[in-house]
Coordinates of C-alpha atoms in Angstrom, one line a residue:
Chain A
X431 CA 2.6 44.9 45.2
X432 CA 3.4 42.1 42.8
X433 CA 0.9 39.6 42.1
X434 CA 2.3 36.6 44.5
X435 CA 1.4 39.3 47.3
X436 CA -1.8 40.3 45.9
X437 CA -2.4 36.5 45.7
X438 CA -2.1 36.3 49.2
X439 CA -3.8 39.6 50.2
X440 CA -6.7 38.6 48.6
X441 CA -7.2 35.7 50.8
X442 CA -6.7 37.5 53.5
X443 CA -9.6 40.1 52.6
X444 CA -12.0 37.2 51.9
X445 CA -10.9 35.3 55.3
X446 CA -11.7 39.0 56.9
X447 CA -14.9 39.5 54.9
X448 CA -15.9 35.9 56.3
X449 CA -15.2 37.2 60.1
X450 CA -16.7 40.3 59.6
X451 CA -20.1 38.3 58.1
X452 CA -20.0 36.1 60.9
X453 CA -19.3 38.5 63.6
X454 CA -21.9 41.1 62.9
X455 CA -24.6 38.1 62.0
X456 CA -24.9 40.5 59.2
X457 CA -23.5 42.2 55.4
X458 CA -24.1 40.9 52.6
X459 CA -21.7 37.9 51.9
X460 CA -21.7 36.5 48.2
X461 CA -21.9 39.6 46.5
X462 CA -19.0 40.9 49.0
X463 CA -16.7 37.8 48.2
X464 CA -17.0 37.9 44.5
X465 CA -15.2 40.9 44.3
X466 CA -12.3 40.7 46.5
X467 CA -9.4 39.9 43.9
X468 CA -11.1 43.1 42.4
X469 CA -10.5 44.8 45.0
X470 CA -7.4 43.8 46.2
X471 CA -5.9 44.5 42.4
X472 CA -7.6 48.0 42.5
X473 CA -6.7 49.1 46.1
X474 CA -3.2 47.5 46.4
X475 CA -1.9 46.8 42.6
X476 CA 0.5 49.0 41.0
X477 CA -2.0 50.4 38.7
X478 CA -4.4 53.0 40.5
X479 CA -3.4 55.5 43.4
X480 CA -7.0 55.9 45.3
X481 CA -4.9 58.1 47.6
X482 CA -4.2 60.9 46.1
X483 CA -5.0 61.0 42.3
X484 CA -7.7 58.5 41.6
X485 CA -11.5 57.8 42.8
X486 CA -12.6 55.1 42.9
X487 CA -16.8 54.2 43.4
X488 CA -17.9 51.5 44.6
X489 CA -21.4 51.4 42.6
X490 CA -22.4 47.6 44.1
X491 CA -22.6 48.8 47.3
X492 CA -23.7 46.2 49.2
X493 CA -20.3 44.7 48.9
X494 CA -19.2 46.8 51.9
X495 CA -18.2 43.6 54.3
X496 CA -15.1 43.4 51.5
X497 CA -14.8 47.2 51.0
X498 CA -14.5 47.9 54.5
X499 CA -11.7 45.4 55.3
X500 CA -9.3 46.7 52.1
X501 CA -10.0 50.2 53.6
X502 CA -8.9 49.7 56.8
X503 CA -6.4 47.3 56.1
X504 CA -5.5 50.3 53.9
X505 CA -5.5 52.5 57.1
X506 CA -8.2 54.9 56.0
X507 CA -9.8 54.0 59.8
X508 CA -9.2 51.9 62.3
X509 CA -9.8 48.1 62.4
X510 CA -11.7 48.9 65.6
X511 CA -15.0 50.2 64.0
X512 CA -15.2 46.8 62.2
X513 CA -16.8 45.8 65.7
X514 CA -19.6 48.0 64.8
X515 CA -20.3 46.9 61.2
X516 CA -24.2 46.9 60.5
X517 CA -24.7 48.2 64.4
X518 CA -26.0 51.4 64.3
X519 CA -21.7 52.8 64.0
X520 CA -20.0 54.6 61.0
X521 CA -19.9 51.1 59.0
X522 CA -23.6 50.8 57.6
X523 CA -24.4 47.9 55.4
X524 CA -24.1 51.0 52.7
X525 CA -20.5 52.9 52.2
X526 CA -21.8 56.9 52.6
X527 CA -19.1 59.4 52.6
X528 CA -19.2 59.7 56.5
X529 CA -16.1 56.6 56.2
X530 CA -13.1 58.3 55.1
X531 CA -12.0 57.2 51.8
X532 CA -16.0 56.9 50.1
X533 CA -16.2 59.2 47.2
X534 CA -20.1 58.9 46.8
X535 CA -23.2 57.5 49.0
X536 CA -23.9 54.4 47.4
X537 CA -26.4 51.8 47.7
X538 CA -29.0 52.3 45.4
X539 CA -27.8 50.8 42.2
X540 CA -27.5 52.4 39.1
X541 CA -26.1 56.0 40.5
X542 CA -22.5 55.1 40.9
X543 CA -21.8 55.1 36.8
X544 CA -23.4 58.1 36.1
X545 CA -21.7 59.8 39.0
X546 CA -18.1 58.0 37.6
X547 CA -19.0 59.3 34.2
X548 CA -19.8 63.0 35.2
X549 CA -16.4 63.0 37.8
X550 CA -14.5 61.7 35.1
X551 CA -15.9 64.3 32.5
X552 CA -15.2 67.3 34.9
X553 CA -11.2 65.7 35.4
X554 CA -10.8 65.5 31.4
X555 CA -12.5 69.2 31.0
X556 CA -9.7 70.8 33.9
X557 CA -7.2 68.3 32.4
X558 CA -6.6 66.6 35.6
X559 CA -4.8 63.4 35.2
X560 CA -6.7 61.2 38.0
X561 CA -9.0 58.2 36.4
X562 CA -12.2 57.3 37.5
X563 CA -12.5 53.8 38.3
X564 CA -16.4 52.5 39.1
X565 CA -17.0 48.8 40.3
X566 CA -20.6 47.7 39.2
X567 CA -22.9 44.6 40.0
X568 CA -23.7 42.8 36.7
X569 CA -27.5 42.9 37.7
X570 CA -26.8 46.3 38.0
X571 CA -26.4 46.8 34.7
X572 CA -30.1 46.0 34.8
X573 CA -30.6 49.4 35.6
X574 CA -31.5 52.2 32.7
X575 CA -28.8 54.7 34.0
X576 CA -26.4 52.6 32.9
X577 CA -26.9 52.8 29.4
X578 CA -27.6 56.2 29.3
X579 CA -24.1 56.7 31.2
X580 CA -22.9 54.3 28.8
X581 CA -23.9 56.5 25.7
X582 CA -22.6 59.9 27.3
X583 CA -19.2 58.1 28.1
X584 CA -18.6 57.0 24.2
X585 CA -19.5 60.6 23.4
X586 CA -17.7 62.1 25.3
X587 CA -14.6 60.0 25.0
X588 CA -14.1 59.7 28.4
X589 CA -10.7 57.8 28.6
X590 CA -10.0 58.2 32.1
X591 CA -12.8 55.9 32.9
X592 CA -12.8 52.4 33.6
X593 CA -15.5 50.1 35.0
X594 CA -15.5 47.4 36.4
X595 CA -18.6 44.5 36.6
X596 CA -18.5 41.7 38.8
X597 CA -20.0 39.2 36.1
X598 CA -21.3 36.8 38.8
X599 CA -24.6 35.7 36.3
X600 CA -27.0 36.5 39.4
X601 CA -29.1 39.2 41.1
X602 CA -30.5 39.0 44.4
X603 CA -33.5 36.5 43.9
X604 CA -31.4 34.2 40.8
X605 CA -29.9 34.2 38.0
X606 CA -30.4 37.1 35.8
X607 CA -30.7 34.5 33.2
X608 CA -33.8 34.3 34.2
X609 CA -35.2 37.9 35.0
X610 CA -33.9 40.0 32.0
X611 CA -30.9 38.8 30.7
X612 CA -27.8 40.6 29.7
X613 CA -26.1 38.2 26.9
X614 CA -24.3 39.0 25.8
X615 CA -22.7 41.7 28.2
X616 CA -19.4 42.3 26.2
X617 CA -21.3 42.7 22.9
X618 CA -23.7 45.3 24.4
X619 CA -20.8 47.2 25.8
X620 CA -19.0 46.8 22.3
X621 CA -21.9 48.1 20.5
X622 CA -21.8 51.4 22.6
X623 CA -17.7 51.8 21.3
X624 CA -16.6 51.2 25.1
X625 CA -13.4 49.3 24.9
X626 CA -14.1 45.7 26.1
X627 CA -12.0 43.6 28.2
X628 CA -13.1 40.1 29.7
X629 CA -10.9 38.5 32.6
X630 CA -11.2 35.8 35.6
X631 CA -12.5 37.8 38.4
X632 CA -10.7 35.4 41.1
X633 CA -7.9 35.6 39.4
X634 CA -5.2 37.8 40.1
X635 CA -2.9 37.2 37.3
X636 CA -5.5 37.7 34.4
X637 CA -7.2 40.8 36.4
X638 CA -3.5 42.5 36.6
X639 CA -2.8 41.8 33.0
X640 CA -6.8 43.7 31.9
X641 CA -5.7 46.5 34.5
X642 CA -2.5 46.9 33.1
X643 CA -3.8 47.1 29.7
X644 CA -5.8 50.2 30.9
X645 CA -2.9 51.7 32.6
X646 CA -0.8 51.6 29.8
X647 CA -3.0 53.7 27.8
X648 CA -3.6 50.8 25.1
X649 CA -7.0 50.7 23.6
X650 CA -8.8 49.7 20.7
X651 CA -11.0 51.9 20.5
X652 CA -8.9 55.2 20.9
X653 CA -9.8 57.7 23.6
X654 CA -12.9 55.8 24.6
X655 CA -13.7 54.4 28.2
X656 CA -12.8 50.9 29.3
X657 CA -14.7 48.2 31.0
X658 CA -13.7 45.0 32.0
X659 CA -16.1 42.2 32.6
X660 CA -14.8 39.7 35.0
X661 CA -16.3 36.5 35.2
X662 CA -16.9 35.6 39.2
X663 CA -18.5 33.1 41.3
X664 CA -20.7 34.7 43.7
X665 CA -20.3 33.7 47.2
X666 CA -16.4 32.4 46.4
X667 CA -15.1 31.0 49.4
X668 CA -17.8 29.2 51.2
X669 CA -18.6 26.1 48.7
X670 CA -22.3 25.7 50.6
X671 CA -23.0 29.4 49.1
X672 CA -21.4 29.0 45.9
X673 CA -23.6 26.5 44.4
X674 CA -26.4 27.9 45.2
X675 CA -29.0 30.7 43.4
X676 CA -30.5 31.6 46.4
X677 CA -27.1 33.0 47.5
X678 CA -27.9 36.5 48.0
X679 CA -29.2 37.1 51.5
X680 CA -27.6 34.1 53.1
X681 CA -25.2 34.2 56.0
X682 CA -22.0 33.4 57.2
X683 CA -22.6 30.3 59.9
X684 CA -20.5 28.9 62.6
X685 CA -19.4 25.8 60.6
X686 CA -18.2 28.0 57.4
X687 CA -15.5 29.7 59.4
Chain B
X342 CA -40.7 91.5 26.7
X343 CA -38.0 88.6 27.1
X344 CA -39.4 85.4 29.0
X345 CA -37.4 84.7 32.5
X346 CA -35.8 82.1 31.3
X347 CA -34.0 84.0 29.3
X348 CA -33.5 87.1 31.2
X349 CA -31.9 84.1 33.7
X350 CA -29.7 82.7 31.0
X351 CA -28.5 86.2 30.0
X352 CA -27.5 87.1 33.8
X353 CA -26.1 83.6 34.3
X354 CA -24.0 84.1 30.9
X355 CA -22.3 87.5 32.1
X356 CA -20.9 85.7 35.0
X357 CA -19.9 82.4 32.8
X358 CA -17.8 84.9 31.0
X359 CA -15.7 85.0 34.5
X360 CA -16.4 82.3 36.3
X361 CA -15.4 78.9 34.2
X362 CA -17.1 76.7 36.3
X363 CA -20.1 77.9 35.6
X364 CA -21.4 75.0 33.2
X365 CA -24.3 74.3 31.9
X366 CA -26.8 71.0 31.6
X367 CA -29.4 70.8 29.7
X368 CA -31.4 67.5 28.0
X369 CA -32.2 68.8 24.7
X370 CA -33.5 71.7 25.3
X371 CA -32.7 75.1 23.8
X372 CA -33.8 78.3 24.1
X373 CA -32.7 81.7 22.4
X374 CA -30.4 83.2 25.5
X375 CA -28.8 79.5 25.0
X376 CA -28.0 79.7 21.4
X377 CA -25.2 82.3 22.5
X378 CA -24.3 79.7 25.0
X379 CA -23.6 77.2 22.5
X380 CA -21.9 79.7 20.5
X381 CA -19.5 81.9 22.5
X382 CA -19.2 79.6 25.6
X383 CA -19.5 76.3 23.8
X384 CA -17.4 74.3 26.6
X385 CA -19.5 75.6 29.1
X386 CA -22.5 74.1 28.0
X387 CA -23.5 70.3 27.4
X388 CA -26.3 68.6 25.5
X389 CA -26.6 66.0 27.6
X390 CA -29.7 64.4 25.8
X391 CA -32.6 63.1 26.2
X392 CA -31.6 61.0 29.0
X393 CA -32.5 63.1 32.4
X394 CA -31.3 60.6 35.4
X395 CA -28.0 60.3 33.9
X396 CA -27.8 64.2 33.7
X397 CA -28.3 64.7 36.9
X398 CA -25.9 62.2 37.8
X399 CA -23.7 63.8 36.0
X400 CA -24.2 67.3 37.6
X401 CA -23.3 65.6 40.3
X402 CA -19.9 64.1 38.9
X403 CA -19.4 67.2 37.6
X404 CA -19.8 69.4 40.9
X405 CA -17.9 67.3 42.6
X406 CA -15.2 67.7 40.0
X407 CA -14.9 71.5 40.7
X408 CA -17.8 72.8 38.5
X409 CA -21.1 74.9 39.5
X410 CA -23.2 73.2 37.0
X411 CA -27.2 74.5 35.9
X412 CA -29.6 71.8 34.6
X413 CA -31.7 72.8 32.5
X414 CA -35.1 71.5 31.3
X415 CA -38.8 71.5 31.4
X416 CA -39.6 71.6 35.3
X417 CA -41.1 68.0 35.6
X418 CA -38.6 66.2 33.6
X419 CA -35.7 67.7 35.8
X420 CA -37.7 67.1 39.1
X421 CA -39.9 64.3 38.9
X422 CA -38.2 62.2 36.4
X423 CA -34.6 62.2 38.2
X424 CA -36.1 62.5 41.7
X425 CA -33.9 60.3 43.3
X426 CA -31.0 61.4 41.8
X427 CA -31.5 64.3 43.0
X428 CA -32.1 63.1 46.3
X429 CA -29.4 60.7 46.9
X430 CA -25.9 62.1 43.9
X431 CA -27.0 65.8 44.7
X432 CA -28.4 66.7 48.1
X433 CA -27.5 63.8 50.2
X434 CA -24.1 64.9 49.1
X435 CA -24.8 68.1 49.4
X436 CA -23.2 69.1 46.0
X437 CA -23.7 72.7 44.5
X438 CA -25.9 72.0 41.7
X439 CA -28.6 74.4 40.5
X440 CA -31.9 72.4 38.6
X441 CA -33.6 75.2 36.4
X442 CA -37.0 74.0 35.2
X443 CA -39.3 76.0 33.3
X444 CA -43.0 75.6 32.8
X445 CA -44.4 76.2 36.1
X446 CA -47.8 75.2 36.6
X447 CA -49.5 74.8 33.3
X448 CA -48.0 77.7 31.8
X449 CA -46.9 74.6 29.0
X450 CA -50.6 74.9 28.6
X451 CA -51.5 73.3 25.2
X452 CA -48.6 70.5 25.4
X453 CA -50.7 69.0 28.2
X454 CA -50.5 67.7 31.6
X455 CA -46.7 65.8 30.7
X456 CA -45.5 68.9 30.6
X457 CA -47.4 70.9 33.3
X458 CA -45.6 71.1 36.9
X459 CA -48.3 71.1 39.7
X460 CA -46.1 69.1 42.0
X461 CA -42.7 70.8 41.9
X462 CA -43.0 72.9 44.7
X463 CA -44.0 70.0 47.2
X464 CA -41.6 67.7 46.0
X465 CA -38.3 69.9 45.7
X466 CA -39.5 71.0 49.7
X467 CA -38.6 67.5 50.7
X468 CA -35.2 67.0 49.1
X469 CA -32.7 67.9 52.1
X470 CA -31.3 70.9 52.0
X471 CA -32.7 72.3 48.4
X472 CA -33.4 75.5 48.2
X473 CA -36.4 76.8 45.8
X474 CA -36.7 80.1 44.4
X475 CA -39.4 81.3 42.3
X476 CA -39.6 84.2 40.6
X477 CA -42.1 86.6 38.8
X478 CA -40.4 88.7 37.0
X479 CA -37.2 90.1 35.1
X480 CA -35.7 92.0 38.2
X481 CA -36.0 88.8 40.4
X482 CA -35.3 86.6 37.9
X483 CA -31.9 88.7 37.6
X484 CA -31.4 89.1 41.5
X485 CA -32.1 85.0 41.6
X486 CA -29.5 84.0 39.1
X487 CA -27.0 86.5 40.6
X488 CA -27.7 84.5 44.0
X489 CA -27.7 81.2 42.6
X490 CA -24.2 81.3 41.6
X491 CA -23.3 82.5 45.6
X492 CA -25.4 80.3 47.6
X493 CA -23.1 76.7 48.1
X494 CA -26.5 74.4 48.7
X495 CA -28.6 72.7 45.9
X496 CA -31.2 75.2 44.8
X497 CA -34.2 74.7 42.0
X498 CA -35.0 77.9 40.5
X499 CA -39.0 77.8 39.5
X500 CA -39.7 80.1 36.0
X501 CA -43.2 80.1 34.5
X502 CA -43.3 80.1 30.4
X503 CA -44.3 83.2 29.8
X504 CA -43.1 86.9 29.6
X505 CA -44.2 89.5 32.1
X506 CA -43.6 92.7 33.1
X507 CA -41.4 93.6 35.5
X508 CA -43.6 94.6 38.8
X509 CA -40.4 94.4 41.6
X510 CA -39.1 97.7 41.8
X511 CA -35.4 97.1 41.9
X512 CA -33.7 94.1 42.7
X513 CA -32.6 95.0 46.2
X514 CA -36.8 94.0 46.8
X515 CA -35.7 90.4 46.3
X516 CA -33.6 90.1 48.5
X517 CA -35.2 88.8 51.3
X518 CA -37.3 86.4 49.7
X519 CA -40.5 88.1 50.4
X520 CA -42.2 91.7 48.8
X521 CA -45.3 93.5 49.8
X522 CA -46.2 94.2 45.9
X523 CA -49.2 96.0 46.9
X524 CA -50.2 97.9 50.5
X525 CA -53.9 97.1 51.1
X526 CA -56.3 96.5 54.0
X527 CA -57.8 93.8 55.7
X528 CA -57.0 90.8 52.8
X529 CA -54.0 90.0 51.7
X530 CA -53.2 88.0 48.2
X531 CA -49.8 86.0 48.8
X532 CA -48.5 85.0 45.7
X533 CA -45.5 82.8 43.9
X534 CA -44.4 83.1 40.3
X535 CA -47.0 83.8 37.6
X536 CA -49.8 84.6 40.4
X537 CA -47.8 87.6 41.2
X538 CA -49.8 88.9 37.6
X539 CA -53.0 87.8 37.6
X540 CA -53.8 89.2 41.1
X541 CA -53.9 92.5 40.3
X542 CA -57.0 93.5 39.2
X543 CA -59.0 91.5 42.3
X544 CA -57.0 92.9 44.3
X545 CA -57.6 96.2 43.1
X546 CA -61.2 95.9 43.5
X547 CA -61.3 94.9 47.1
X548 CA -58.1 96.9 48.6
X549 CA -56.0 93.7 49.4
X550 CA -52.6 93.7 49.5
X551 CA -50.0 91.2 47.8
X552 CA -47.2 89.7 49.0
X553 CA -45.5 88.1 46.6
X554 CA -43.0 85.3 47.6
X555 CA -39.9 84.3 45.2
X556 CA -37.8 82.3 48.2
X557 CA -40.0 79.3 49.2
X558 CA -37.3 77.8 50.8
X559 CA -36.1 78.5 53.3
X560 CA -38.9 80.5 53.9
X561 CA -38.1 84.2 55.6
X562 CA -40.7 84.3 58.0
X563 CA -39.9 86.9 60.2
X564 CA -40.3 89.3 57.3
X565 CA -43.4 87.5 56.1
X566 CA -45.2 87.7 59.2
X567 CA -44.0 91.1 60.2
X568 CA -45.3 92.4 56.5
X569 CA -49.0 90.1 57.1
X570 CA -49.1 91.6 60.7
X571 CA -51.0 94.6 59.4
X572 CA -53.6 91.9 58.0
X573 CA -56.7 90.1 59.3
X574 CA -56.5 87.4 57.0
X575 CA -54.4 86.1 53.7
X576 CA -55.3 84.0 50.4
X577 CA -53.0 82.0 48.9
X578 CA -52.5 82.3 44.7
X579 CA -49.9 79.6 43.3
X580 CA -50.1 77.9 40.1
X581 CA -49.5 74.2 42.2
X582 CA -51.6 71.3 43.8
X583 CA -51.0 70.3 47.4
X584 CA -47.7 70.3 49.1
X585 CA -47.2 74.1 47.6
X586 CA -46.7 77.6 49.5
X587 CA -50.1 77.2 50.7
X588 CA -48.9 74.3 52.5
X589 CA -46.4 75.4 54.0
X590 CA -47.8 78.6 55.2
X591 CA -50.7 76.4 56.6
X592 CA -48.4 74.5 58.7
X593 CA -46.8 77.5 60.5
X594 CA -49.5 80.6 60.6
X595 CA -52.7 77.8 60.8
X596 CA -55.8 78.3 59.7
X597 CA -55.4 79.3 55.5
X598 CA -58.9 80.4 54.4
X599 CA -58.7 79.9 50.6
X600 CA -56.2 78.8 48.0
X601 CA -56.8 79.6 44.3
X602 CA -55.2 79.1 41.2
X603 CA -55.9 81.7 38.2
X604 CA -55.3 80.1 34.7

């Protein structure tokens, strides 16, 4: 897809996401919207093939109100069980490996990089060409198994890894500013010899270009992993969730449709 | 005498030789039957360091990549420590991963209660699906790693420290899990691991038999209680706190009237 349509696919994810919220009075909103473009540019751009070749982990999640609508908008199931979300169906609040297309249980943060970086070892070692792409929380990075990923990646120069964070600056109770903070991010990931790439997370433009660059095989660092950090607003797409830190648990009301 | 650990290693390496999946994990921990590991089969064996959540993570990646992989480590670091990674990247996903920790019970004596593993038993029993094997010796140690690299489940594989004889006959007695070491009357010892040893000579004195027990789960109980049949009553011998074999037995057959621990 070329980026005018990804443009417009990712409003209709987010439009989706916001139905889904509202209808099953559940899912986890903000941190689902602030990674839709992601989403959309992974899932429908020109770069990966989640298909057949690629896996893609979806570490953060909690951002299953998105990830369910780009799968079956992707036709991986049908829209139907979207009726069920959070109601005791297939569609948890958690992507398990019960919903085809799920790689790996997720929920609990912290598991989905080390899981990435172990898949993505094992593909290098039987020199398969898929890539490995994980999509982390930022306060996820909070988490110890990151960095310890983070050190076996660079060691092992796993090039067919990217991650992704959805740099939204907050947790679930606030800004991480203000529990342990993570500034800066890119110097941190820098400092472990991961190849570092900032973009705008909501915008789909400067996320192809990053994506691209990974795609292409360029890199700074040669044969090390990639991450991007995207800057995001968590919440995008309702303005009364936006602005606020408490943003985590709230959700979707009648007068935000 | 070689240690079981090593006598595992040594098994494990003859089929690595074959089998290139057969890969090996371990956090900075050596061991002499490794050193030819790292040697001859160098890409089939990874330091991961000392960093044990991410390894099992890893293991996990890695087994769902197409590989069979062994952890390796000191028994509490690669149970306690990653618990939940082995709970939720291995066994909720029910990925073939094998978790060898050595040092059961206290047989890390001197280094101290970090490195002692009184707890492994109980809490590998209530990961889903694990299996837990425990051997005593070189034969089942050999019969164990054989089956280890058949059985498609996560298994942790139990070995104490030390080196001891060999007291199973052949390996065919492993097979089922459970082994009537000893034929006595009226008492019997049931033992795990390093027990297995130190019950010999009280058992001796008072004619009890021993049933020594390197499958603890799942548990084989219609040959355990066929072989106890002949018995009025059993004692438990395992080198673990609550939540062991004694445990377990407790909760099927009743009434257990002792457990012990021999250091």
């Amino acid at each position: 897809m070329y980026e005018s349509q990804l443009i417009k696919k990712s409003a209709e994810i987010r439009k989706a996401t916001v139905k889904l919220c509202f209808d099953s009075g559940d899912g986890l909103f903000a941190s689902s919207s602030s990674c839709v473009e992601l989403l959309v540019a992974l899932h429908y751009g020109r770069c990966f093939d989640f298909k057949t070749k690629d896996y893609f982990i979806l570490s953060k999640g909690h951002a299953s109100a998105s990830y369910y609508n780009v799968l079956a908008d992707q036709g991986y199931f049908p829209k139907k069980e979207l009726k069920n979300y959070c109601k005791g169906g297939m569609l948890q609040l958690h992507p398990h490996i019960g919903i085809p297309g799920v790689q790996f249980n997720t929920g609990s943060l912290g598991h989905g990089l080390p899981f990435g970086v172990g898949l993505a070892l094992g593909l290098k070692m039987r020199g398969e060409p898929g890539r490995v792409v994980v999509l982390m929380g930022d306060a996820e990075c909070q988490e110890g198994t990151t960095w310890e990923a983070a050190l076996f990646a660079n060691q092992h120069n796993l090039d067919n890894l990217l991650v992704i964070v959805d740099r939204n600056h907050m947790g679930a109770t606030g800004f991480i500013n203000d529990s342990m903070s993570l500034e800066t991010l890119t110097e941190k990931f820098s400092a472990f010899h991961w190849n570092v790439k900032t973009c705008w997370g909501h915008d789909i433009i400067s996320i192809m270009a990053k994506l691209d660059y990974f795609n292409d095989g360029n890199q700074h660092w040669a044969n090390k992993p990639m991450i991007i950090i995207a800057r995001t607003v968590k919440g995008r797409g309702i303005q009364r969730i936006e602005i606020t830190p408490d943003s985590h648990l709230m959700r979707v009301g009648r007068d935000d449709l | 005498m070689k240690t079981m650990r090593d006598v595992f290693f040594e098994t494990l390496y003859e089929i690595a030789k074959v089998d290139k999946r057969v890969i090996v994990l371990s956090n900075d921990m050596g061991a002499p039957s490794l050193d030819v590991w790292r040697e001859k089969l160098h890409k089939q064996y990874i330091n991961c360091g000392i960093a044990e959540q991410n390894m099992m993570g890893v293991a996990a990646g890695l087994a769902r990549a197409g590989y069979k992989p062994y952890v390796y480590g000191i028994a509490p670091f690669v149970t306690l420590r990653c618990l939940e990674q082995i709970k939720l990247d291995i066994c909720s996903m029910g990925l073939n991963v094998v978790i060898v920790g050595v040092g059961a019970g206290t047989s890390y004596g001197t280094a101290g209660m970090t490195h002692h593993a009184m707890d492994d038993i109980g809490v590998m029993r209530l990961m889903h699906g694990m299996r837990i094997y425990s051997p005593c010796d070189g034969v089942s140690t050999e019969f164990i790693a054989k089956l280890s690299h058949f059985v498609k489940a996560p298994a942790y594989v139990r070995l104490d420290r030390n080196p001891y004889p060999n007291v199973y006959p052949n390996m065919g007695a492993a097979v089922d899990g459970v082994f009537e070491l000893r034929k006595g009357k009226g008492i019997c010892f049931v033992t795990t691991g390093s027990m297995a040893h130190k019950v010999w000579r009280d058992a001796k004195k008072i004619n009890a038999g021993i049933i020594d027990i390197t499958q603890v789960a799942p548990f084989n109980w219609n040959h355990f209680k066929r072989l106890i049949s002949r018995y009025e009553k059993f004692r438990v011998y395992e080198e673990h706190g609550p939540g062991g074999l004694a445990d377990i037995l407790k909760s099927e057959m009743g009434g257990v009237i002792d457990v012990k621990t021999i250091i």
